[in-house]
Short mmCIF file of C-alpha atoms and ligand atoms in Angstrom, two decimals:
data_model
loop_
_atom_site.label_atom_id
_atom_site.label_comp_id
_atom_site.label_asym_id
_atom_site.label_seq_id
_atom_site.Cartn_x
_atom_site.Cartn_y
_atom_site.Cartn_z
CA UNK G 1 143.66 92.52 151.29
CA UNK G 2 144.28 89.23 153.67
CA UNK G 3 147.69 87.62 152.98
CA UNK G 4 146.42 83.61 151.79
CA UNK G 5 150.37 82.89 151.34
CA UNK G 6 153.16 83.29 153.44
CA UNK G 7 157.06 82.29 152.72
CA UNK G 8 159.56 83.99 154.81
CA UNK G 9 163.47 82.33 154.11
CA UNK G 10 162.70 79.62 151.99
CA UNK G 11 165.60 77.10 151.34
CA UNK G 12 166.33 74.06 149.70
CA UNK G 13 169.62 72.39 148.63
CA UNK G 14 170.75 69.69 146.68
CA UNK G 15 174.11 68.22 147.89
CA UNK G 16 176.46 71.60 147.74
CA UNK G 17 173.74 73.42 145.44
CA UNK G 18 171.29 75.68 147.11
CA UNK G 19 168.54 75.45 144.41
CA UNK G 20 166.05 78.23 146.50
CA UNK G 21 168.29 80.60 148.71
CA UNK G 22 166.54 82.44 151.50
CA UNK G 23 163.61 83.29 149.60
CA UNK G 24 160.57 85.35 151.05
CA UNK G 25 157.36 86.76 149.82
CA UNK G 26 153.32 86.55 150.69
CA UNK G 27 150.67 86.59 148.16
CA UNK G 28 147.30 88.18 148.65
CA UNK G 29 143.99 86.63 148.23
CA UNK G 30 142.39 86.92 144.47
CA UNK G 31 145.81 88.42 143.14
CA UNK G 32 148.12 86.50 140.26
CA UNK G 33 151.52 86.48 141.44
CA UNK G 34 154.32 85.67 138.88
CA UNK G 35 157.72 83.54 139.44
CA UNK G 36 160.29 84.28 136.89
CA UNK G 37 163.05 83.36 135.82
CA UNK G 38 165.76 81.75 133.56
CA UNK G 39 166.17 77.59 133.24
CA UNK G 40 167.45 76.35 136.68
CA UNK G 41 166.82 79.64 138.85
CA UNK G 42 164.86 77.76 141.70
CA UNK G 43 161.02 78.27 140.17
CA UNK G 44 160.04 74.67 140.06
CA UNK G 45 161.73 73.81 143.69
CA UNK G 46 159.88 76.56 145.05
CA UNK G 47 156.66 76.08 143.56
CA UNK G 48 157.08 72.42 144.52
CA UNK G 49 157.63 73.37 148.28
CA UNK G 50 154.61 75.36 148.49
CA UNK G 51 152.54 72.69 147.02
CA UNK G 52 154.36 70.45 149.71
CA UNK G 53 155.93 67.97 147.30
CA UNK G 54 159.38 68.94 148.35
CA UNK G 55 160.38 69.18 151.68
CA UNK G 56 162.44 72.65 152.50
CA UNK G 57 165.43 72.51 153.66
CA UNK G 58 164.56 75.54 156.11
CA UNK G 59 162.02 78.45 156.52
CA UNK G 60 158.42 78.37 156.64
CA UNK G 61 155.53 78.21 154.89
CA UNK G 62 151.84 79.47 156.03
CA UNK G 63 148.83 78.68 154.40
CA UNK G 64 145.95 80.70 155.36
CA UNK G 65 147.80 81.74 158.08
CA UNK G 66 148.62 77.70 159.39
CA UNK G 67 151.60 75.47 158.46
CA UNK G 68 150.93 73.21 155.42
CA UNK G 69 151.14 69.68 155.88
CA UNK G 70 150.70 66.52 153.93
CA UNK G 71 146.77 67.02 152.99
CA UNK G 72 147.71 70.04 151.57
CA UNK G 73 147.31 69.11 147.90
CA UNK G 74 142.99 68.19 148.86
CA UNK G 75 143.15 72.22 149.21
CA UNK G 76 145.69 73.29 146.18
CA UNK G 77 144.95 73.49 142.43
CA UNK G 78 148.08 71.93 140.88
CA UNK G 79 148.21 72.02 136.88
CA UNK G 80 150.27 68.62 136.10
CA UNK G 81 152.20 67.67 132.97
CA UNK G 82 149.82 66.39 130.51
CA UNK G 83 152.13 62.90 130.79
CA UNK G 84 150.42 62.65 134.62
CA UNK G 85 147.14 61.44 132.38
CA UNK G 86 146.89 57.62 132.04
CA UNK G 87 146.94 56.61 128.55
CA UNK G 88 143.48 55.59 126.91
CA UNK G 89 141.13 57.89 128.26
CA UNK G 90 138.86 60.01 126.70
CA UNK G 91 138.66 63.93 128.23
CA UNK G 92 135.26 63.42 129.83
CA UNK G 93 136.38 59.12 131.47
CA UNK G 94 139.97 61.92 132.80
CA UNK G 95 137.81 64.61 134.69
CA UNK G 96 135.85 61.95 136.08
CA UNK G 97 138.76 59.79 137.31
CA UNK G 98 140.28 63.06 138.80
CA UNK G 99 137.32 63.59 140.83
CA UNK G 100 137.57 60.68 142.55
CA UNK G 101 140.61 61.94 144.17
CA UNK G 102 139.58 64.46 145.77
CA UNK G 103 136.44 65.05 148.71
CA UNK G 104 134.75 67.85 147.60
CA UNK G 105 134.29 68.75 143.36
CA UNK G 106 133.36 71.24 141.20
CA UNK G 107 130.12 69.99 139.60
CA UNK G 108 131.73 68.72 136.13
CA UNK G 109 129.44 70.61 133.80
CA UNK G 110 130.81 73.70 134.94
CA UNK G 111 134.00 72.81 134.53
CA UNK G 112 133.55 71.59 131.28
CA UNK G 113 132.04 75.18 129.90
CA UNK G 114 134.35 77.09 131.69
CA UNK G 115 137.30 75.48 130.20
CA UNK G 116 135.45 75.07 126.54
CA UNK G 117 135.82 71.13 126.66
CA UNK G 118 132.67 70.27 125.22
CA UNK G 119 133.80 69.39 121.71
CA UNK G 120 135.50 67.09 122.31
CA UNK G 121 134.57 64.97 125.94
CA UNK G 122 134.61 61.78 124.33
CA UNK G 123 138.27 61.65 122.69
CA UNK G 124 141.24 60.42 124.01
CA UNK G 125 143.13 63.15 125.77
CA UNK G 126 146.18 62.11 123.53
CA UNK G 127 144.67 63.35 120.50
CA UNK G 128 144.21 66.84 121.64
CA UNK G 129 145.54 69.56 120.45
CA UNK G 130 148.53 71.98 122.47
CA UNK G 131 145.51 74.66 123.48
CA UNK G 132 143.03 71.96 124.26
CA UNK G 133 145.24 69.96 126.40
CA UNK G 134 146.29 72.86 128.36
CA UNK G 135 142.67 73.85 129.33
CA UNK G 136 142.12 70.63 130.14
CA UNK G 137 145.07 70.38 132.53
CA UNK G 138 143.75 73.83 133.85
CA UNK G 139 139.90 71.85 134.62
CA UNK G 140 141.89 69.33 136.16
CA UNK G 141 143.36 71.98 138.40
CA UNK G 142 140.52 73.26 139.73
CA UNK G 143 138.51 70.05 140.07
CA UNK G 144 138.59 69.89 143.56
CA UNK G 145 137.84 74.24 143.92
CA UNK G 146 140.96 75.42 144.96
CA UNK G 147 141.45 78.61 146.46
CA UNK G 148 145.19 78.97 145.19
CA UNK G 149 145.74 76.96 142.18
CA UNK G 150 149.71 76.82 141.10
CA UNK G 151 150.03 77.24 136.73
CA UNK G 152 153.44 75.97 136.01
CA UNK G 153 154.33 77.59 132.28
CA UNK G 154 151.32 76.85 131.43
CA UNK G 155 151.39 78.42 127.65
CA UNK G 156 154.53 77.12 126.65
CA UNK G 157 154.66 76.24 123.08
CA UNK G 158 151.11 76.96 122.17
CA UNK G 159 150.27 79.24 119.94
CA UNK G 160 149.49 83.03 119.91
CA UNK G 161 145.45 82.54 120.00
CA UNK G 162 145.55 79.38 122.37
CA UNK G 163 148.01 81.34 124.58
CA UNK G 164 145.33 84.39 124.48
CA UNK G 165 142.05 82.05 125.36
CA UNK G 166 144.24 80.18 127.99
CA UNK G 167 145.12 83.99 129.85
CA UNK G 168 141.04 84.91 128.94
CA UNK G 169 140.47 81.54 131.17
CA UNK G 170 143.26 82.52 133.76
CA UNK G 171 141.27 85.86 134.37
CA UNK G 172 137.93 84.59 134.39
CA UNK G 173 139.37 82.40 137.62
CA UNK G 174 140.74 85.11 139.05
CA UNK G 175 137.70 87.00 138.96
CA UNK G 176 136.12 84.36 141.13
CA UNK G 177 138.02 85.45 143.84
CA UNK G 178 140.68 82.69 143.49
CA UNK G 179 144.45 82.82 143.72
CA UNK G 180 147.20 82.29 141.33
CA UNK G 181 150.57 81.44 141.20
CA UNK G 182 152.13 81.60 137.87
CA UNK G 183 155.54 80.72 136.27
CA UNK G 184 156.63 81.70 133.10
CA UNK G 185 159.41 82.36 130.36
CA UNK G 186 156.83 84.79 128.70
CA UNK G 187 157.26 88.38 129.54
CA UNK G 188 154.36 89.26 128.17
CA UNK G 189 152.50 86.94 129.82
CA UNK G 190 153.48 87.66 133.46
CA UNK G 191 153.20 92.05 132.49
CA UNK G 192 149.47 90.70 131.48
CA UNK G 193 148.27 88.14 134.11
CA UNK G 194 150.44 89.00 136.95
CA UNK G 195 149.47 91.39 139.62
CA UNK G 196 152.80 90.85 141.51
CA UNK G 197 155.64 89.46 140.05
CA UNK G 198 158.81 88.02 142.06
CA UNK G 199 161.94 87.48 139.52
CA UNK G 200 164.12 85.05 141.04
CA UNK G 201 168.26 83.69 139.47
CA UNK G 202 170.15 81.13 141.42
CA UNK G 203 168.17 80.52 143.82
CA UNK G 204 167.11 83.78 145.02
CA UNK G 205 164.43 86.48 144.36
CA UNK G 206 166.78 89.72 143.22
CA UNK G 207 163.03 91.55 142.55
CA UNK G 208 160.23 91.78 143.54
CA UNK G 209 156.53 94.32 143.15
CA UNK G 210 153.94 94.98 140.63
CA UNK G 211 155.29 95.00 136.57
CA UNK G 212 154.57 98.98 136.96
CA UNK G 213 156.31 99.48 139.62
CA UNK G 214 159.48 97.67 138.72
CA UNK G 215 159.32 98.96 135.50
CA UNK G 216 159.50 102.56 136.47
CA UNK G 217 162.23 101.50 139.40
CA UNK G 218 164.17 100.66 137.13
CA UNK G 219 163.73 103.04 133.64
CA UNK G 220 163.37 106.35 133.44
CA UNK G 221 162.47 107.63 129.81
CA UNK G 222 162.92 105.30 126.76
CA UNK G 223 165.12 102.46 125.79
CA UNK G 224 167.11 102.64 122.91
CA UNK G 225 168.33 99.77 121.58
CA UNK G 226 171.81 99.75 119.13
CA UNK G 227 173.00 96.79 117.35
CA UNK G 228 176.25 96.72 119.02
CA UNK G 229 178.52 96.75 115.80
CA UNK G 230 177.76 100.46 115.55
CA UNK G 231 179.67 100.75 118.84
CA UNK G 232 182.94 100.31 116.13
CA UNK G 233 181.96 103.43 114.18
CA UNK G 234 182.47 105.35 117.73
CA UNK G 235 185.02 108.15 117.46
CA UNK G 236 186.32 108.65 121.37
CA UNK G 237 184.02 107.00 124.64
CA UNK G 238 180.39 107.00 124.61
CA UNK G 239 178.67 110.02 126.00
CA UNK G 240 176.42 108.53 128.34
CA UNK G 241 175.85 105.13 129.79
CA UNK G 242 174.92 102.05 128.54
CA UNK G 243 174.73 98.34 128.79
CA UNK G 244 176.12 95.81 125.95
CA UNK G 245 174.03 92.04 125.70
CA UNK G 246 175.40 89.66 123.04
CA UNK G 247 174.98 91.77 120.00
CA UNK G 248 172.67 94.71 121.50
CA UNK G 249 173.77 98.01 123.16
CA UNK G 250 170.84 99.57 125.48
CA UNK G 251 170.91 103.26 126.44
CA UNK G 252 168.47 104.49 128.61
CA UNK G 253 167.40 108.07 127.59
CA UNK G 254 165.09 110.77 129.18
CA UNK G 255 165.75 113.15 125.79
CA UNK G 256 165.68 111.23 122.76
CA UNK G 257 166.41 113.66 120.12
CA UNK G 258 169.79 114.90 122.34
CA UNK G 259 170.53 111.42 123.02
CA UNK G 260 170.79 110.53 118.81
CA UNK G 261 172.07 113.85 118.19
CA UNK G 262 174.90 113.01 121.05
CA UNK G 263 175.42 109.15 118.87
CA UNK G 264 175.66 110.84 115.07
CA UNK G 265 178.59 113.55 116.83
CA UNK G 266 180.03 110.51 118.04
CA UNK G 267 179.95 108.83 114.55
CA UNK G 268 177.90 105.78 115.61
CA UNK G 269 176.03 103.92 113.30
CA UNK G 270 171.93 104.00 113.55
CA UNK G 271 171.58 101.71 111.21
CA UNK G 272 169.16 99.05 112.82
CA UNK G 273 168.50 101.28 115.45
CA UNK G 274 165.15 101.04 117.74
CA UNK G 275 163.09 103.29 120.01
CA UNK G 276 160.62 101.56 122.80
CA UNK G 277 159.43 101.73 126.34
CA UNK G 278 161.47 99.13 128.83
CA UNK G 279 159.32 96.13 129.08
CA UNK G 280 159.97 92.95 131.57
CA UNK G 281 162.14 91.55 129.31
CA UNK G 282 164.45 94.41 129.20
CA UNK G 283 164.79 94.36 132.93
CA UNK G 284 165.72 91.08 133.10
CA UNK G 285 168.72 91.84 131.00
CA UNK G 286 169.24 94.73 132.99
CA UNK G 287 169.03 92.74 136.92
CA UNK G 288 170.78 89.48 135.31
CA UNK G 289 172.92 90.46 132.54
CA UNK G 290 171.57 87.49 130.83
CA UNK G 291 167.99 86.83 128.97
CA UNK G 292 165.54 84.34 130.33
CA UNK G 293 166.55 82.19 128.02
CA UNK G 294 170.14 82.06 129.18
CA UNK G 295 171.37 82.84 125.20
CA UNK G 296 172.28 86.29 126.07
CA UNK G 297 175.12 86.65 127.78
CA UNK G 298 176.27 90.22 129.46
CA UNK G 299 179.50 91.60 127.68
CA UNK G 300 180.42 95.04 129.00
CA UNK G 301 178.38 97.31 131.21
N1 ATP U 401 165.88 66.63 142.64
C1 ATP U 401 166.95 67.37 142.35
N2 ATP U 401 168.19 66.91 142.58
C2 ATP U 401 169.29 67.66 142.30
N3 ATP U 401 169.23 68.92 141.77
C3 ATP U 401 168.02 69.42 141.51
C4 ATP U 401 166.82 68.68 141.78
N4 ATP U 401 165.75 69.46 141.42
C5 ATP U 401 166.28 70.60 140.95
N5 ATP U 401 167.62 70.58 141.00
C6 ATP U 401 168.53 71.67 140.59
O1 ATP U 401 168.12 72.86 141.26
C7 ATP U 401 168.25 74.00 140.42
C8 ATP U 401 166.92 74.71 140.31
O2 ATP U 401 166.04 73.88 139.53
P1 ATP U 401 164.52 74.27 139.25
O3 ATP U 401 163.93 73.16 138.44
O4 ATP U 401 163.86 74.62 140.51
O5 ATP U 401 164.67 75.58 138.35
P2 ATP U 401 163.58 76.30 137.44
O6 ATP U 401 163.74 77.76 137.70
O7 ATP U 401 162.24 75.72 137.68
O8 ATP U 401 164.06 75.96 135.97
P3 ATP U 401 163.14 75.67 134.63
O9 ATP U 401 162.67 77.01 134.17
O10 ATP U 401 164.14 75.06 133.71
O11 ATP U 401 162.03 74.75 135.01
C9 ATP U 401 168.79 73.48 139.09
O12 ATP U 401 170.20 73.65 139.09
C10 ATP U 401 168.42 72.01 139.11
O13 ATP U 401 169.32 71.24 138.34
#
């Protein structure tokens, strides 16, 4: 599949702080590619670059193959914060004003189904709900028929059926043959939408390949997951490794039944105990030592 974006040592500090570190990756055509990552890891800075509103500090960036430049953003589908609207307008008076931005448009009508505006065109975009403002954010996006269109957390805080008709939208897009680069908090999310996912922390990509992939790098068997106060029940060292997060203890185990049978020998409490396959999530905590969130903090490996 033809590479559409290419990043190769991507930097770009801040006084002393090097907010993206050396970072590299190419996205194909038509593919979702996820950036991950906790609060501060470099996401924004990064996405920002590509959409040349920051300048890098050093490395490149290629475009369909050519440097971007200024004029980028007449060939880029940027989602902005719903404060970038003016006050006062109504959805329909917003797409229309957006338009007039850019050269070429989308004819709005098709905007307007795809992104399941047509309830409400004529009221302010202020009195909208989470879901609704999001989508229309999204036809903002695409007004101009991007090829790459950049989603920053786009679902945040909406709820579980607006976050499920916003990824139904995502995919429809996709399946246009358009590209998509996606950050996000939600694990679930990026395992869903993303064909490629790049998880970056301070400033630096520390994975990168398709959810499978990573996943089954990185696991073998189940996880099994231990409140870590049964750890004080344990008579002697545990039997097998594991890692400790805030108040959770996760073994890794190929042979469940020997694996609990080793735990009751060793006297540790299963109270609470729970059985699951690794997701994203769990291999954050397993690359960082901290959850995406930044609440979890590693204890003891
Ligand atoms: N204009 C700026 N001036 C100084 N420091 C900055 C600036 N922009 C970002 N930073 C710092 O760079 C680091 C990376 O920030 P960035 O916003 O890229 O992270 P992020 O991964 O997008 O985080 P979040 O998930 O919270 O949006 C942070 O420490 C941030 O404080």
């Amino acid at each position: 599949m033809a590479i559409i974006l290419d990043v190769a040592n991507l930097t770009r500090s801040f006084g002393q702080l090097k907010a993206v570190d050396g970072v590299s990756f190419s996205v194909e055509r038509g593919s979702c590619f996820g950036l991950l990552g906790p609060n501060g890891a470099g996401k924004t800075t990064t996405i920002e670059m590509l959409e040349g509103i920051v300048k890098p500090s050093s490395g490149t960036i290629l475009y369909q193959g050519s440097p971007i430049n200024d004029t980028i953003y007449q060939q880029l589908g940027i989602q902005f914060q719903h404060t970038a609207i003016q006050d006062h307008l109504t959805v329909h008076e917003t797409l229309k004003m957006f338009a007039a931005f850019y050269e070429r448009t989308v004819p709005l009508d098709q905007l307007i189904s795809l992104c399941q505006l047509d309830d409400f065109l004529k009221r302010d975009h202020r009195k909208l709900s989470g879901g609704q403002k999001q989508r229309l954010l999204l036809a903002l996006a695409l007004i101009n028929d991007p090829q790459l269109i950049f989603l920053d957390e786009p679902t945040t805080g909406l709820d579980p059926h607006s976050r499920r008709l916003f990824w139904d939208l995502v995919n429809q897009i996709k399946a246009q043959g358009k590209t998509i680069i996606l950050t996000t908090h939600y694990m679930d999310e990026a395992e869903y939408l993303c064909d490629e996912i790049a998880i970056m922390d301070k400033g630096q990509i520390i994975a990168k390949d398709t959810p499978d992939n990573l996943l089954k790098q990185h696991f073998s068997g189940a996880l099994i997951k231990l409140n870590a106060d049964a750890l004080k029940s344990l008579s002697g060292s545990m039997p097998f490794d594991y890692q400790q997060v805030a108040d959770k203890v996760l073994i890794q185990s190929t042979d469940i039944q020997q694996t609990l049978l080793q735990l009751i020998e060793q006297g540790v409490s299963l109270q609470g105990l729970q059985v699951k396959s690794a997701n994203l999530d769990d291999l954050f905590l397993k690359l960082t030592g901290h959850g995406l969130n930044n609440k979890e903090g590693l204890e003891h490996v």
